[in-house]
Short mmCIF file of C-alpha atoms and ligand atoms in Angstrom, two decimals:
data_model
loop_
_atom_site.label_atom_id
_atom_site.label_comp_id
_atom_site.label_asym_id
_atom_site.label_seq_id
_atom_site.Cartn_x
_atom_site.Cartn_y
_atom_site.Cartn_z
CA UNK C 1 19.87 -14.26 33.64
CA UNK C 2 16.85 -16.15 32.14
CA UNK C 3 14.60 -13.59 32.56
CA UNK C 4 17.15 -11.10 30.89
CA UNK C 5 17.53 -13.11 28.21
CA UNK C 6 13.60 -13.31 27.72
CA UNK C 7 13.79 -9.33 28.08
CA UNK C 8 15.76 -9.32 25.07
CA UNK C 9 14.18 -11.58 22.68
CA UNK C 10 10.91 -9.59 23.46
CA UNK C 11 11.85 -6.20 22.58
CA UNK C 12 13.90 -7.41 19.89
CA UNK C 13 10.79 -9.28 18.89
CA UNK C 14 8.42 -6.21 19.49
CA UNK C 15 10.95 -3.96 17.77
CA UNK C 16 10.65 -6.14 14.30
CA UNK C 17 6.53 -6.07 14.64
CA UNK C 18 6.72 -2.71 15.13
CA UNK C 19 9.25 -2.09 12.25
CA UNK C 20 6.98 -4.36 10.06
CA UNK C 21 3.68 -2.25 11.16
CA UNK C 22 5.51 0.89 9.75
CA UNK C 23 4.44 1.50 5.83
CA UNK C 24 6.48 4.04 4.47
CA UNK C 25 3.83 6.54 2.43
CA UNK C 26 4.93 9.03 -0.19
CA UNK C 27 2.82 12.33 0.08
CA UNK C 28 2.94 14.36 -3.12
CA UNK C 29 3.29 18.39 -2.64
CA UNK C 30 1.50 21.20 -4.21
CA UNK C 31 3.34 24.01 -5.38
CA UNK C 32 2.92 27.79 -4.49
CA UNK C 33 4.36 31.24 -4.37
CA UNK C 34 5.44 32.70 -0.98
CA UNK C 35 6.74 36.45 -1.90
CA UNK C 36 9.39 36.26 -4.28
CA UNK C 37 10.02 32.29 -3.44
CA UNK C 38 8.21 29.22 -5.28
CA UNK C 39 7.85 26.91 -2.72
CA UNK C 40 6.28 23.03 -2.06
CA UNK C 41 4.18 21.58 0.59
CA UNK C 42 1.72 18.97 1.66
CA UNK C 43 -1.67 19.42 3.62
CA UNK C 44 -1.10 19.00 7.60
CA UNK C 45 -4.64 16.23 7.30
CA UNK C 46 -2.77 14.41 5.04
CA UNK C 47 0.06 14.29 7.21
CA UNK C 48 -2.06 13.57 10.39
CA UNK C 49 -4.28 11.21 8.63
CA UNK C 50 -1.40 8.74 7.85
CA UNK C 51 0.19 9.17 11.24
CA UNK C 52 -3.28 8.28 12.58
CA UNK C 53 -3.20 5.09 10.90
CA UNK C 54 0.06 3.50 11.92
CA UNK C 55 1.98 4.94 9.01
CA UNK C 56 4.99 7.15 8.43
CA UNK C 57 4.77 10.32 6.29
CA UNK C 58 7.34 11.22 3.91
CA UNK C 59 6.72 14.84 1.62
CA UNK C 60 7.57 13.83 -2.30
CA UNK C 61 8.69 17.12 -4.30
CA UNK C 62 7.83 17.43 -7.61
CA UNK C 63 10.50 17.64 -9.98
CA UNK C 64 11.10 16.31 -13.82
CA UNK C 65 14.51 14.00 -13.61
CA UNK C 66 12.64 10.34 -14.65
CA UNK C 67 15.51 8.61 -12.54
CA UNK C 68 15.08 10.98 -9.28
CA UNK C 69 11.21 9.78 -9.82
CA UNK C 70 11.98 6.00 -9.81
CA UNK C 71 13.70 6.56 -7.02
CA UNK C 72 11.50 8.30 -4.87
CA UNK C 73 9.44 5.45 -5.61
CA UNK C 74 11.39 2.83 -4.97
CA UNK C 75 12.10 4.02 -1.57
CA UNK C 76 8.83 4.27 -0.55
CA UNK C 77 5.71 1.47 0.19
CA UNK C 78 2.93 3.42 -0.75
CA UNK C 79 1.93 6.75 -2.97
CA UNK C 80 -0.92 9.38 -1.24
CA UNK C 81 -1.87 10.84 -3.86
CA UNK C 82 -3.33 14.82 -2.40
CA UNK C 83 -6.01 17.73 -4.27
CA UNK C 84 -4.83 20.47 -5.85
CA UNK C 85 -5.34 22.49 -9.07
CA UNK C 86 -6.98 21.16 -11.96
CA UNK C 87 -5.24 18.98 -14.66
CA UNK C 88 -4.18 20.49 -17.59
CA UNK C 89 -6.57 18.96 -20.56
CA UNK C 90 -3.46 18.50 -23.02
CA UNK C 91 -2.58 15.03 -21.07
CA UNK C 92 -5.74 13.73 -21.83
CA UNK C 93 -5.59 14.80 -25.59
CA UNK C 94 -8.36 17.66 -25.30
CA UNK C 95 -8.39 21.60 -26.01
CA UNK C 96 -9.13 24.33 -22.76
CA UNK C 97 -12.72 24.36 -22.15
CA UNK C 98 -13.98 27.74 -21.09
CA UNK C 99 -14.20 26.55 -17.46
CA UNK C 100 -10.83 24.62 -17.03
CA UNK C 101 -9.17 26.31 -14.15
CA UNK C 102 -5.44 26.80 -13.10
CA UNK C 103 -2.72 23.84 -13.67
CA UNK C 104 0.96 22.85 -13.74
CA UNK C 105 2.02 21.22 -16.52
CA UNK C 106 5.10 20.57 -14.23
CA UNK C 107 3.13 19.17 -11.71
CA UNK C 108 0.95 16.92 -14.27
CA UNK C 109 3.98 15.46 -15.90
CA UNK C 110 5.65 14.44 -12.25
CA UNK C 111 2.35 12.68 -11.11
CA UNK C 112 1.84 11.02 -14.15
CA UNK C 113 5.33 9.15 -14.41
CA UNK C 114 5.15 9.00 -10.61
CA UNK C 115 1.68 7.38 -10.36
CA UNK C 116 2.49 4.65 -13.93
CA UNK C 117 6.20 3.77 -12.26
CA UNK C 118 4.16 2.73 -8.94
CA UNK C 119 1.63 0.78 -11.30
CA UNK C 120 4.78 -1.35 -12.66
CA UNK C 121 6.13 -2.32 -8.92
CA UNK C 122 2.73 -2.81 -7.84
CA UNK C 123 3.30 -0.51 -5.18
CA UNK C 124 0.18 0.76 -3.35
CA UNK C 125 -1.63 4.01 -4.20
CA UNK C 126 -4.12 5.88 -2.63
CA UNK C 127 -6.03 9.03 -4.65
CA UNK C 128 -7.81 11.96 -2.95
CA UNK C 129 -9.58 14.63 -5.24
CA UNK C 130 -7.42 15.74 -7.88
CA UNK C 131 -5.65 12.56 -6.90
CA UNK C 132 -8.22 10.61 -8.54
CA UNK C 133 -8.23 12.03 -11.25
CA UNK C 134 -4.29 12.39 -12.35
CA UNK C 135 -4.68 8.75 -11.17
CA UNK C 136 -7.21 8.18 -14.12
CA UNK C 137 -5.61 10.29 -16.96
CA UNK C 138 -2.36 8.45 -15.87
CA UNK C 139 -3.80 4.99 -17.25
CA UNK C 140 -5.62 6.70 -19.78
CA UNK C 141 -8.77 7.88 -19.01
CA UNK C 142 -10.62 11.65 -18.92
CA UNK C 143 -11.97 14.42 -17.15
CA UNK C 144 -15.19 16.84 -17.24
CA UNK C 145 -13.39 20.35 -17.58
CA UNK C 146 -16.41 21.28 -15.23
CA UNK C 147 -19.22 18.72 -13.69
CA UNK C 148 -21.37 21.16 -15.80
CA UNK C 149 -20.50 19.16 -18.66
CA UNK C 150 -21.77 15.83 -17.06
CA UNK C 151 -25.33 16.45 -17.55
CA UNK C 152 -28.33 18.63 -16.95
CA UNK C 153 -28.84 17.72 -13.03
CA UNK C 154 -25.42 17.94 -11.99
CA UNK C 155 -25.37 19.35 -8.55
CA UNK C 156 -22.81 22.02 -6.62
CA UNK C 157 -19.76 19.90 -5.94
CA UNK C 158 -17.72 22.89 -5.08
CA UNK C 159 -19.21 23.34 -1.25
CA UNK C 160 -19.46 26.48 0.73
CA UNK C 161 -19.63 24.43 3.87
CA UNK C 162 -16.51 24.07 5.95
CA UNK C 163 -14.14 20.83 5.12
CA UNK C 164 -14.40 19.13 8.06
CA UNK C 165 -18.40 18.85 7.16
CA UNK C 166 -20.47 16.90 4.60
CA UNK C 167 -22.32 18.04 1.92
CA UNK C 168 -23.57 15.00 -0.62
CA UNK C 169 -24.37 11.57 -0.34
CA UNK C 170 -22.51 8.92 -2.42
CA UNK C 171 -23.72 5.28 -3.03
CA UNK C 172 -21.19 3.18 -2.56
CA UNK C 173 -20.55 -0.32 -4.67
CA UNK C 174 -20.58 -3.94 -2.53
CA UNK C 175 -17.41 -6.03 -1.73
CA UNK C 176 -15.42 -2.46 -2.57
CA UNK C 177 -12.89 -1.10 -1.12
CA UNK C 178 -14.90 2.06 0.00
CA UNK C 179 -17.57 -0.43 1.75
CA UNK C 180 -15.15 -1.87 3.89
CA UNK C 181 -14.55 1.45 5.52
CA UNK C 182 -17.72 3.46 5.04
CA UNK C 183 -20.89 1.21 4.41
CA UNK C 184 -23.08 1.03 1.22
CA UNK C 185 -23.86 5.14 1.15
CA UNK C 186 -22.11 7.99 3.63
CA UNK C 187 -22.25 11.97 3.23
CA UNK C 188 -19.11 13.21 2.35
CA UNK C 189 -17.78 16.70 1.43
CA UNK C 190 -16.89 18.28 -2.25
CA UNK C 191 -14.48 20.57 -3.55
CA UNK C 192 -14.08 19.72 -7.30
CA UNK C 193 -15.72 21.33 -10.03
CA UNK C 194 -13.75 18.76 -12.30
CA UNK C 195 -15.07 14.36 -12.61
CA UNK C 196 -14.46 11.99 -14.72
CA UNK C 197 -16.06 11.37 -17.76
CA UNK C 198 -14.09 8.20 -19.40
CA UNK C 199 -12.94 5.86 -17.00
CA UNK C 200 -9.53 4.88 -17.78
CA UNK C 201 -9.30 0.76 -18.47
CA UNK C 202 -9.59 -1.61 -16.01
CA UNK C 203 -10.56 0.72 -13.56
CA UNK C 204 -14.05 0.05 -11.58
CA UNK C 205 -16.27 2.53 -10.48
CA UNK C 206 -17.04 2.19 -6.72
CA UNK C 207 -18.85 5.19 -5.35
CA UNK C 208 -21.29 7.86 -6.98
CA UNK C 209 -23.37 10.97 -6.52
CA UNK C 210 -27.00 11.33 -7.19
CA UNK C 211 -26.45 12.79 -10.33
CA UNK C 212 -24.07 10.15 -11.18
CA UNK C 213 -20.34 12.07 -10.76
CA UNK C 214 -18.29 9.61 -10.07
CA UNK C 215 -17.02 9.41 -6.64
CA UNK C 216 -14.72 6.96 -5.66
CA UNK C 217 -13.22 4.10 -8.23
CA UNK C 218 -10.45 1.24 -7.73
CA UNK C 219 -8.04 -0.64 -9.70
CA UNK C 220 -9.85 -4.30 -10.92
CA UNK C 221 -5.76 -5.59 -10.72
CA UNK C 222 -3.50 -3.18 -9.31
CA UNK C 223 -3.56 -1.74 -5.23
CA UNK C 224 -4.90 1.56 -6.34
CA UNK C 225 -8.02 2.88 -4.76
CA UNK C 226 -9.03 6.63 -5.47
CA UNK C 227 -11.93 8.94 -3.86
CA UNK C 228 -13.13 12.64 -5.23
CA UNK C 229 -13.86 13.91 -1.61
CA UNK C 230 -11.40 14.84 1.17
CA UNK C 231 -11.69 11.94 3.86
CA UNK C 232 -8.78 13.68 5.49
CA UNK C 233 -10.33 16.60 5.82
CA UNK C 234 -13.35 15.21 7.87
CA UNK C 235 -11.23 12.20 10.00
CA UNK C 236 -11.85 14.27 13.23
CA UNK C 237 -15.72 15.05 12.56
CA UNK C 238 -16.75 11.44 11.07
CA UNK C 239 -14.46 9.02 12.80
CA UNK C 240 -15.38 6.32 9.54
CA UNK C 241 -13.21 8.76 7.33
CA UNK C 242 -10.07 8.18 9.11
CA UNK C 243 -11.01 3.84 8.69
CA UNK C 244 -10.01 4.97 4.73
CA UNK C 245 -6.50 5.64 5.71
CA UNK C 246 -6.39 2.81 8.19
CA UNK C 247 -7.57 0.36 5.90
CA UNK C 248 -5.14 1.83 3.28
CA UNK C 249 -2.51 1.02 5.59
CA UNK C 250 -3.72 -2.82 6.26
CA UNK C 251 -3.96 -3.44 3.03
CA UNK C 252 -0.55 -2.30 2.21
CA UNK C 253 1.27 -4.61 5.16
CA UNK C 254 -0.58 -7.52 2.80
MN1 MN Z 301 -18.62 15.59 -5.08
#
């Protein structure tokens, strides 16, 4: 009788820890045409990279009703913020530079509300690629049309390599988020031909390039951490990319 009492109490027990473990992510979509159909979806390594680390994945569509936003974010713990097509320039108060590429206003305008309603419940983001930088035009901030525009070394950020491999160094700041999980400098891979150029405020820059695109920046108040590669896209080839998601995860149980 004791010991099925005991029995009890422990999986109750282990039930809450696990229960507790379990941060609820938001994954934004991307949006696409399939025939005749416009359609949403999310990238499987996004998907796998959150499962990986102890979370649970939930697919946010986009969509333009302020209170269905709030909501999406209220029932979530955490915001993944995925790549995709460029930003258009009107959100960040600038004309179409020759070599601005394909955007969704739609898409723009949902991240943007999304990304500043998490900011005012504090709740946890994480930003990969164009992730990073919706995440910094959302607080203010603004992009490079093309990493051409950065300067006269600026190197190919737009790799021909597969995803899963590097192609770049980045230095990476001490005490930052990005050195808990990857050390003071790692390779990582590079498919933007977009940076930022003004860092929105009270943002910190964490990780660069060689030619000084920046690569990685985080939130001096706020849970938000952002990187300009794909982590998730090398998590099964460099085991250290997948401690990004992990760590994400820890710090959002905190
Ligand atoms: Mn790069």
């Amino acid at each position: 009788m004791f010991f099925f009492f005991l029995q009890n109490l422990f999986d109750k027990i282990s039930h809450e820890v696990i229960a507790l473990k379990r941060v609820l992510v938001g994954i934004t979509c991307s949006e696409y045409k399939d025939g005749e159909r416009y359609m949403q979806a999310t990238g499987e390594d996004y998907i796998n990279a959150v499962v990986s680390a102890g979370g649970t994945p939930v697919m946010l569509p986009i969509c333009q009703n302020t209170e269905i936003i709030k909501q999406q974010v209220e029932s979530v713990d955490a915001l993944l913020i995925i790549g995709g097509i460029d930003v258009n320039p009107l959100f960040y108060q600038q004309d179409c530079h020759f070599e601005q590429g394909e955007s969704s206003y739609c898409r723009d305008k949902y991240e943007i509300e999304l990304i500043q309603y998490a900011a005012t419940l504090k709740k946890p983001i994480l930003g990969i690629c164009r992730g990073i930088q919706v995440i910094n035009v959302a607080f203010g901030g603004t992009l490079y049309q093309d990493v051409k525009l950065a300067g006269n070394n600026i190197m190919q950020h737009t790799q021909k390599e597969k995803r899963s491999y590097p192609i770049h160094s980045i230095q990476i700041q001490e005490k930052s988020f990005l050195e808990e999980s990857l050390g003071k400098t790692f390779y990582v891979n590079s498919f933007h031909h977009q940076s930022i150029d003004k860092l929105a405020e009270r943002f910190c820059v964490v990780a660069t390039s060689h030619d000084g695109i920046i690569e990685a920046i985080e939130h001096i108040d706020l849970p938000i951490w952002a990187v300009q590669f794909h982590p998730e896209a090398m998590c099964k080839t460099y085991i250290q990319m997948q401690n990004i998601f992990n760590d994400f995860i820890n710090r959002c149980q905190k």
